[in-house]
Coordinates of N, CA and C in Angstrom, one line a residue:
M1 N -9.3 -12.6 -17.1 CA -8.7 -11.4 -16.5 C -7.9 -10.7 -17.6
E2 N -8.1 -9.4 -17.6 CA -7.5 -8.5 -18.7 C -6.0 -8.6 -18.6
R3 N -5.4 -8.7 -19.8 CA -3.9 -8.7 -19.9 C -3.5 -7.2 -20.1
I4 N -2.6 -6.8 -19.2 CA -2.1 -5.4 -19.2 C -1.0 -5.3 -20.3
L5 N -0.2 -6.3 -20.5 CA 1.0 -6.2 -21.3 C 1.4 -7.6 -21.7
E6 N 1.9 -7.8 -22.9 CA 2.4 -9.1 -23.3 C 3.9 -9.0 -23.8
T7 N 4.6 -10.0 -23.5 CA 6.0 -10.1 -24.0 C 6.0 -11.4 -24.8
E8 N 7.2 -11.8 -25.3 CA 7.2 -13.0 -26.1 C 6.8 -14.2 -25.4
R9 N 7.2 -14.3 -24.1 CA 6.9 -15.5 -23.3 C 5.8 -15.3 -22.2
T10 N 5.5 -14.1 -21.9 CA 4.7 -13.8 -20.7 C 3.6 -12.8 -21.0
Y11 N 2.6 -12.8 -20.1 CA 1.7 -11.6 -20.0 C 1.5 -11.2 -18.6
L12 N 1.2 -9.9 -18.5 CA 1.0 -9.3 -17.1 C -0.5 -9.1 -16.9
R13 N -1.0 -9.4 -15.7 CA -2.4 -9.1 -15.3 C -2.3 -8.6 -13.9
R14 N -3.4 -7.9 -13.5 CA -3.5 -7.5 -12.1 C -3.6 -8.7 -11.2
M15 N -2.9 -8.5 -10.0 CA -3.0 -9.5 -9.0 C -4.3 -9.5 -8.3
T16 N -4.7 -10.6 -7.8 CA -6.0 -10.7 -7.0 C -5.6 -11.5 -5.7
W17 N -6.6 -11.6 -4.8 CA -6.4 -12.4 -3.6 C -6.1 -13.9 -3.9
D18 N -6.6 -14.3 -5.1 CA -6.3 -15.7 -5.5 C -4.9 -16.0 -5.7
D19 N -4.1 -14.9 -5.8 CA -2.6 -15.1 -6.1 C -1.8 -15.1 -4.7
L20 N -2.5 -15.1 -3.6 CA -1.8 -14.9 -2.3 C -0.8 -16.0 -2.1
D21 N -1.1 -17.3 -2.4 CA -0.2 -18.4 -2.2 C 1.1 -18.2 -3.0
D22 N 0.9 -17.8 -4.3 CA 2.1 -17.5 -5.2 C 2.9 -16.3 -4.6
L23 N 2.2 -15.3 -4.1 CA 2.9 -14.2 -3.6 C 3.7 -14.6 -2.3
K24 N 3.1 -15.5 -1.5 CA 3.8 -16.0 -0.3 C 5.1 -16.7 -0.7
E25 N 5.0 -17.5 -1.8 CA 6.2 -18.3 -2.3 C 7.3 -17.3 -2.6
I26 N 7.0 -16.1 -3.0 CA 8.1 -15.2 -3.3 C 8.5 -14.5 -2.0
L27 N 7.6 -13.8 -1.4 CA 7.9 -12.9 -0.2 C 8.3 -13.7 1.0
Q28 N 8.0 -15.0 1.1 CA 8.4 -15.7 2.3 C 9.6 -16.6 2.1
D29 N 10.3 -16.4 0.9 CA 11.5 -17.1 0.6 C 12.7 -16.2 1.0
E30 N 13.5 -16.7 2.0 CA 14.6 -15.9 2.5 C 15.6 -15.5 1.4
E31 N 15.9 -16.5 0.5 CA 16.8 -16.2 -0.6 C 16.3 -15.1 -1.5
V32 N 15.1 -15.2 -1.9 CA 14.5 -14.2 -2.8 C 14.5 -12.8 -2.1
M33 N 14.2 -12.8 -0.8 CA 14.0 -11.6 -0.1 C 15.3 -11.0 0.6
Y34 N 16.5 -11.5 0.2 CA 17.7 -11.2 0.9 C 17.9 -9.6 0.9
A35 N 17.5 -8.9 -0.1 CA 17.7 -7.5 -0.2 C 16.9 -6.8 0.8
Y36 N 15.8 -7.4 1.3 CA 14.9 -6.9 2.3 C 15.4 -7.4 3.7
E37 N 16.4 -8.2 3.7 CA 17.0 -8.8 5.0 C 16.0 -9.6 5.8
H38 N 14.9 -10.1 5.3 CA 14.0 -11.0 6.0 C 12.9 -11.5 5.0
A39 N 12.5 -12.7 5.3 CA 11.3 -13.2 4.6 C 10.1 -12.6 5.3
F40 N 9.1 -12.4 4.6 CA 7.9 -11.7 5.2 C 7.0 -12.7 5.9
S41 N 6.4 -12.1 7.0 CA 5.4 -12.9 7.7 C 4.1 -12.9 6.9
D42 N 3.1 -13.7 7.3 CA 1.8 -13.7 6.7 C 1.2 -12.3 6.7
A43 N 1.3 -11.6 7.8 CA 0.7 -10.2 7.9 C 1.4 -9.3 6.9
E44 N 2.7 -9.4 6.7 CA 3.4 -8.5 5.8 C 3.1 -8.9 4.3
V45 N 2.8 -10.1 4.0 CA 2.4 -10.5 2.7 C 1.0 -9.9 2.4
R46 N 0.1 -10.0 3.4 CA -1.2 -9.5 3.2 C -1.2 -8.0 3.0
N47 N -0.3 -7.3 3.8 CA -0.1 -5.9 3.6 C 0.4 -5.5 2.2
W48 N 1.4 -6.3 1.8 CA 1.9 -6.1 0.4 C 0.8 -6.2 -0.6
M49 N -0.1 -7.2 -0.5 CA -1.2 -7.4 -1.4 C -2.2 -6.2 -1.3
E50 N -2.5 -5.8 -0.1 CA -3.4 -4.7 0.1 C -2.8 -3.4 -0.6
T51 N -1.5 -3.2 -0.4 CA -0.9 -2.0 -1.0 C -1.0 -2.1 -2.5
T52 N -0.7 -3.3 -3.1 CA -0.8 -3.5 -4.5 C -2.2 -3.2 -5.0
L53 N -3.2 -3.7 -4.4 CA -4.6 -3.5 -4.8 C -5.0 -2.0 -4.7
R54 N -4.5 -1.4 -3.6 CA -4.8 0.1 -3.5 C -4.1 0.9 -4.6
R55 N -2.9 0.5 -4.9 CA -2.2 1.2 -6.0 C -2.9 1.1 -7.3
Y56 N -3.5 0.0 -7.6 CA -4.3 -0.2 -8.8 C -5.4 0.9 -8.9
E57 N -6.1 1.0 -7.7 CA -7.2 2.0 -7.6 C -6.7 3.4 -7.7
E58 N -5.7 3.8 -6.9 CA -5.3 5.1 -6.8 C -4.4 5.6 -7.9
D59 N -3.5 4.8 -8.4 CA -2.5 5.2 -9.5 C -2.8 4.6 -10.8
G60 N -3.7 3.5 -10.9 CA -4.0 2.9 -12.1 C -2.9 1.9 -12.5
L61 N -1.9 1.7 -11.7 CA -0.9 0.7 -12.0 C -0.2 0.3 -10.7
A62 N 0.6 -0.8 -10.8 CA 1.2 -1.3 -9.6 C 2.1 -2.5 -10.1
L63 N 2.5 -3.4 -9.2 CA 3.1 -4.6 -9.6 C 2.0 -5.6 -10.1
Y64 N 2.3 -6.3 -11.2 CA 1.4 -7.2 -11.8 C 1.9 -8.7 -11.7
A65 N 1.0 -9.6 -11.8 CA 1.3 -11.0 -11.9 C 1.9 -11.2 -13.3
V66 N 3.1 -11.9 -13.3 CA 3.8 -12.2 -14.6 C 3.4 -13.7 -14.8
I67 N 2.7 -14.0 -15.9 CA 2.2 -15.3 -16.2 C 2.9 -15.9 -17.4
D68 N 3.3 -17.1 -17.3 CA 3.8 -17.8 -18.5 C 2.7 -18.1 -19.5
K69 N 2.9 -17.6 -20.7 CA 1.8 -17.7 -21.8 C 1.5 -19.2 -22.1
E70 N 2.6 -20.0 -22.1 CA 2.4 -21.4 -22.5 C 1.7 -22.3 -21.4
T71 N 2.2 -22.1 -20.1 CA 1.7 -23.0 -19.0 C 0.6 -22.3 -18.1
G72 N 0.5 -21.0 -18.1 CA -0.4 -20.3 -17.2 C 0.2 -20.2 -15.8
E73 N 1.5 -20.5 -15.6 CA 2.1 -20.5 -14.3 C 2.4 -19.1 -13.9
F74 N 2.2 -18.8 -12.6 CA 2.5 -17.5 -12.0 C 4.0 -17.5 -11.8
L75 N 4.8 -16.7 -12.5 CA 6.3 -16.7 -12.4 C 6.8 -15.8 -11.4
G76 N 6.1 -14.6 -11.2 CA 6.6 -13.6 -10.3 C 5.7 -12.4 -10.4
Q77 N 6.3 -11.3 -10.0 CA 5.5 -10.0 -10.1 C 6.5 -8.9 -10.6
E78 N 5.9 -8.1 -11.4 CA 6.7 -7.0 -12.0 C 5.8 -5.9 -12.5
G79 N 6.2 -4.7 -12.3 CA 5.3 -3.6 -12.7 C 5.9 -2.3 -12.5
L80 N 5.0 -1.3 -12.5 CA 5.3 0.1 -12.4 C 4.6 0.7 -11.1
T81 N 5.5 1.3 -10.3 CA 4.9 2.0 -9.1 C 5.6 3.3 -8.9
F82 N 4.9 4.3 -8.3 CA 5.5 5.6 -8.0 C 6.2 5.5 -6.7
Q83 N 7.4 6.0 -6.7 CA 8.3 6.0 -5.5 C 8.8 7.5 -5.3
E84 N 9.1 7.8 -4.0 CA 9.7 9.0 -3.6 C 11.2 8.8 -3.7
V85 N 11.9 9.7 -4.4 CA 13.4 9.7 -4.5 C 13.9 11.1 -4.3
N86 N 14.5 11.3 -3.2 CA 15.1 12.7 -2.9 C 14.1 13.8 -3.2
G87 N 12.8 13.6 -2.7 CA 11.8 14.6 -2.8 C 11.1 14.7 -4.1
R88 N 11.4 13.7 -5.0 CA 10.7 13.7 -6.3 C 9.9 12.4 -6.4
R89 N 8.8 12.5 -7.2 CA 8.0 11.3 -7.4 C 8.4 10.7 -8.8
E90 N 8.9 9.5 -8.7 CA 9.5 8.9 -9.9 C 8.7 7.6 -10.2
L91 N 8.6 7.2 -11.5 CA 8.0 5.9 -11.8 C 9.0 4.9 -11.9
E92 N 8.8 3.8 -11.1 CA 9.8 2.7 -11.0 C 9.3 1.4 -11.6
I93 N 10.2 0.7 -12.3 CA 10.0 -0.7 -12.6 C 10.6 -1.5 -11.5
G94 N 9.7 -2.3 -10.9 CA 10.1 -3.2 -9.8 C 9.8 -4.6 -10.2
Y95 N 10.6 -5.6 -9.6 CA 10.4 -7.0 -9.9 C 10.8 -7.9 -8.8
L96 N 10.1 -9.0 -8.6 CA 10.4 -10.1 -7.7 C 9.8 -11.3 -8.3
F97 N 10.7 -12.3 -8.5 CA 10.3 -13.6 -9.1 C 10.5 -14.7 -8.1
K98 N 9.8 -15.8 -8.3 CA 10.0 -17.0 -7.6 C 11.4 -17.5 -7.9
L99 N 12.1 -18.0 -6.9 CA 13.5 -18.4 -7.0 C 13.7 -19.3 -8.2
K100 N 12.8 -20.3 -8.5 CA 13.0 -21.2 -9.5 C 12.9 -20.6 -10.9
N101 N 12.4 -19.3 -11.0 CA 12.3 -18.6 -12.2 C 13.5 -17.5 -12.4
W102 N 14.4 -17.6 -11.5 CA 15.6 -16.7 -11.7 C 16.5 -17.1 -12.8
N103 N 17.2 -16.2 -13.4 CA 18.2 -16.5 -14.4 C 17.6 -17.2 -15.7
K104 N 16.4 -16.8 -16.0 CA 15.7 -17.3 -17.2 C 15.4 -16.2 -18.1
G105 N 15.7 -14.9 -17.7 CA 15.5 -13.8 -18.6 C 14.1 -13.1 -18.5
Y106 N 13.2 -13.7 -17.6 CA 11.9 -13.1 -17.5 C 11.9 -11.7 -17.0
A107 N 12.7 -11.4 -16.0 CA 12.6 -10.0 -15.4 C 13.1 -9.0 -16.5
T108 N 14.2 -9.3 -17.2 CA 14.7 -8.4 -18.2 C 13.7 -8.3 -19.4
E109 N 13.1 -9.4 -19.8 CA 12.1 -9.3 -20.9 C 10.9 -8.4 -20.5
V110 N 10.4 -8.6 -19.3 CA 9.3 -7.8 -18.9 C 9.7 -6.3 -18.6
A111 N 10.9 -6.1 -18.1 CA 11.4 -4.8 -17.8 C 11.5 -3.9 -19.1
I112 N 12.0 -4.5 -20.1 CA 12.1 -3.9 -21.4 C 10.7 -3.5 -21.9
A113 N 9.7 -4.4 -21.8 CA 8.4 -4.1 -22.3 C 7.7 -3.0 -21.4
L114 N 8.0 -3.0 -20.1 CA 7.5 -2.0 -19.2 C 8.1 -0.6 -19.5
K115 N 9.4 -0.6 -19.8 CA 10.0 0.6 -20.1 C 9.4 1.3 -21.3
E116 N 9.1 0.4 -22.4 CA 8.5 0.9 -23.6 C 7.1 1.4 -23.3
Y117 N 6.3 0.6 -22.5 CA 5.0 1.0 -22.1 C 5.0 2.3 -21.3
A118 N 5.9 2.5 -20.4 CA 5.9 3.7 -19.6 C 6.2 5.0 -20.5
C119 N 7.1 4.8 -21.4 CA 7.5 5.9 -22.3 C 6.6 6.2 -23.4
I120 N 6.1 5.1 -24.0 CA 5.2 5.3 -25.2 C 3.8 5.5 -24.8
V121 N 3.2 4.6 -24.0 CA 1.8 4.6 -23.7 C 1.5 5.7 -22.6
L122 N 2.3 5.7 -21.5 CA 2.1 6.6 -20.4 C 2.8 8.0 -20.7
G123 N 3.6 8.1 -21.7 CA 4.3 9.4 -22.0 C 5.3 9.8 -21.0
M124 N 5.9 8.9 -20.3 CA 6.9 9.3 -19.3 C 8.2 9.6 -20.0
E125 N 8.9 10.6 -19.5 CA 10.3 11.0 -20.0 C 11.3 10.0 -19.5
K126 N 11.1 9.5 -18.3 CA 12.1 8.7 -17.6 C 11.4 7.7 -16.7
V127 N 12.1 6.5 -16.6 CA 11.7 5.5 -15.7 C 12.9 5.0 -14.9
I128 N 12.7 4.6 -13.7 CA 13.8 4.2 -12.9 C 13.6 2.8 -12.3
S129 N 14.7 2.3 -11.7 CA 14.6 1.2 -10.7 C 15.5 1.5 -9.5
L130 N 14.9 1.4 -8.4 CA 15.6 1.6 -7.1 C 16.2 0.2 -6.7
I131 N 17.5 0.1 -6.5 CA 18.1 -1.2 -6.3 C 19.2 -1.0 -5.2
R132 N 19.0 -1.9 -4.2 CA 20.0 -1.9 -3.1 C 21.4 -2.2 -3.7
D133 N 22.4 -1.6 -3.0 CA 23.8 -1.6 -3.5 C 24.3 -3.1 -3.6
T134 N 23.8 -4.0 -2.7 CA 24.3 -5.3 -2.7 C 23.4 -6.3 -3.6
N135 N 22.4 -5.8 -4.2 CA 21.5 -6.6 -5.0 C 22.0 -6.7 -6.5
L136 N 23.0 -7.5 -6.7 CA 23.7 -7.6 -8.0 C 22.7 -8.2 -9.1
P137 N 22.0 -9.2 -8.8 CA 21.1 -9.8 -9.8 C 20.1 -8.7 -10.3
S138 N 19.5 -7.9 -9.4 CA 18.6 -6.9 -9.9 C 19.3 -5.8 -10.7
Q139 N 20.5 -5.5 -10.3 CA 21.3 -4.5 -11.0 C 21.6 -5.0 -12.4
K140 N 21.8 -6.2 -12.6 CA 22.1 -6.8 -13.9 C 20.8 -6.7 -14.8
V141 N 19.7 -6.9 -14.2 CA 18.4 -6.8 -15.0 C 18.3 -5.3 -15.4
A142 N 18.5 -4.4 -14.5 CA 18.4 -2.9 -14.9 C 19.3 -2.6 -16.0
V143 N 20.6 -3.0 -16.0 CA 21.6 -2.7 -17.0 C 21.1 -3.4 -18.3
R144 N 20.7 -4.6 -18.3 CA 20.3 -5.3 -19.5 C 19.1 -4.7 -20.1
S145 N 18.3 -4.0 -19.3 CA 17.1 -3.3 -19.9 C 17.4 -1.9 -20.3
G146 N 18.7 -1.5 -20.3 CA 19.1 -0.2 -20.8 C 19.3 0.9 -19.8
M147 N 19.2 0.6 -18.5 CA 19.3 1.6 -17.5 C 20.8 1.8 -17.0
V148 N 21.1 2.9 -16.5 CA 22.4 3.3 -16.0 C 22.2 3.9 -14.6
I149 N 23.2 3.8 -13.7 CA 23.1 4.4 -12.4 C 23.2 6.0 -12.6
E150 N 22.1 6.6 -12.1 CA 22.1 8.1 -12.2 C 22.4 8.8 -10.9
E151 N 22.1 8.1 -9.8 CA 22.4 8.7 -8.4 C 22.3 7.6 -7.4
S152 N 22.6 7.9 -6.2 CA 22.4 7.0 -5.1 C 21.9 7.8 -3.9
F153 N 21.3 7.0 -3.0 CA 20.7 7.6 -1.7 C 20.6 6.6 -0.7
Y154 N 20.4 7.0 0.5 CA 20.2 6.1 1.6 C 18.7 6.0 1.9
K155 N 18.1 4.8 2.0 CA 16.7 4.6 2.2 C 16.6 3.9 3.6
N156 N 15.8 4.4 4.5 CA 15.6 3.8 5.8 C 14.6 2.7 5.7
Y157 N 15.1 1.5 6.1 CA 14.2 0.3 6.0 C 14.5 -0.4 7.3
M158 N 13.4 -0.6 8.1 CA 13.5 -1.4 9.3 C 14.6 -0.8 10.3
G159 N 14.6 0.5 10.3 CA 15.6 1.2 11.2 C 17.0 1.3 10.8
K160 N 17.3 0.8 9.5 CA 18.6 0.9 9.0 C 18.6 1.8 7.8
D161 N 19.7 2.6 7.6 CA 19.9 3.4 6.4 C 20.7 2.5 5.4
I162 N 20.0 2.2 4.3 CA 20.6 1.2 3.3 C 20.8 2.0 2.0
L163 N 22.1 1.8 1.5 CA 22.4 2.5 0.2 C 21.6 1.8 -1.0
H164 N 21.0 2.7 -1.8 CA 20.3 2.3 -3.0 C 20.8 3.1 -4.1
Y165 N 20.9 2.4 -5.3 CA 21.2 3.1 -6.5 C 19.9 3.4 -7.3
V166 N 19.9 4.5 -8.0 CA 18.8 4.9 -8.8 C 19.3 4.6 -10.3
F167 N 18.8 3.5 -10.8 CA 19.0 3.2 -12.2 C 18.0 3.9 -13.0
A168 N 18.4 4.6 -14.1 CA 17.4 5.3 -14.9 C 17.6 5.1 -16.4
V169 N 16.5 5.3 -17.1 CA 16.5 5.3 -18.6 C 15.5 6.4 -19.0
Y170 N 15.9 7.0 -20.1 CA 15.0 8.1 -20.7 C 14.4 7.7 -22.0
R171 N 13.3 8.3 -22.3 CA 12.6 8.1 -23.5 C 13.5 8.6 -24.7
Q172 N 13.6 7.8 -25.7 CA 14.4 8.2 -26.8 C 13.7 8.9 -27.9

């Protein structure tokens, strides 16, 4: 499978249906999914995968499988997706890792590489991360990868308006 991007310890590749069990380990873990306020059902995980695969075809990018170079283990998912923010289409770095892989620097390592990829290879002037106000671990990843809060907005999710921060970084 083609490697999209490499970092010191990882590489990114497109996800496939063969990754469904690893994806379930992330999306069905209540602790990992606390910012979403629920662990996903099997149907929601399948929908997540279908959306990811569709984004590869329509946008040419999406969330990718983050693989440990040394062991070949699926660590989590991270990538670039287009999001609507206050009527604008923005390119976002998003990430979700298996709980056992938290606090090991993987998300930050990959976020820095994705920021460089977005700005240098894709020619983007700006890249963002949309992060819920209570999601402190993800906010720390954004800050460590050079982002700052640029604005905030309420995003409706499952019938609730939830405050999100828009962390942004610009091409230098």
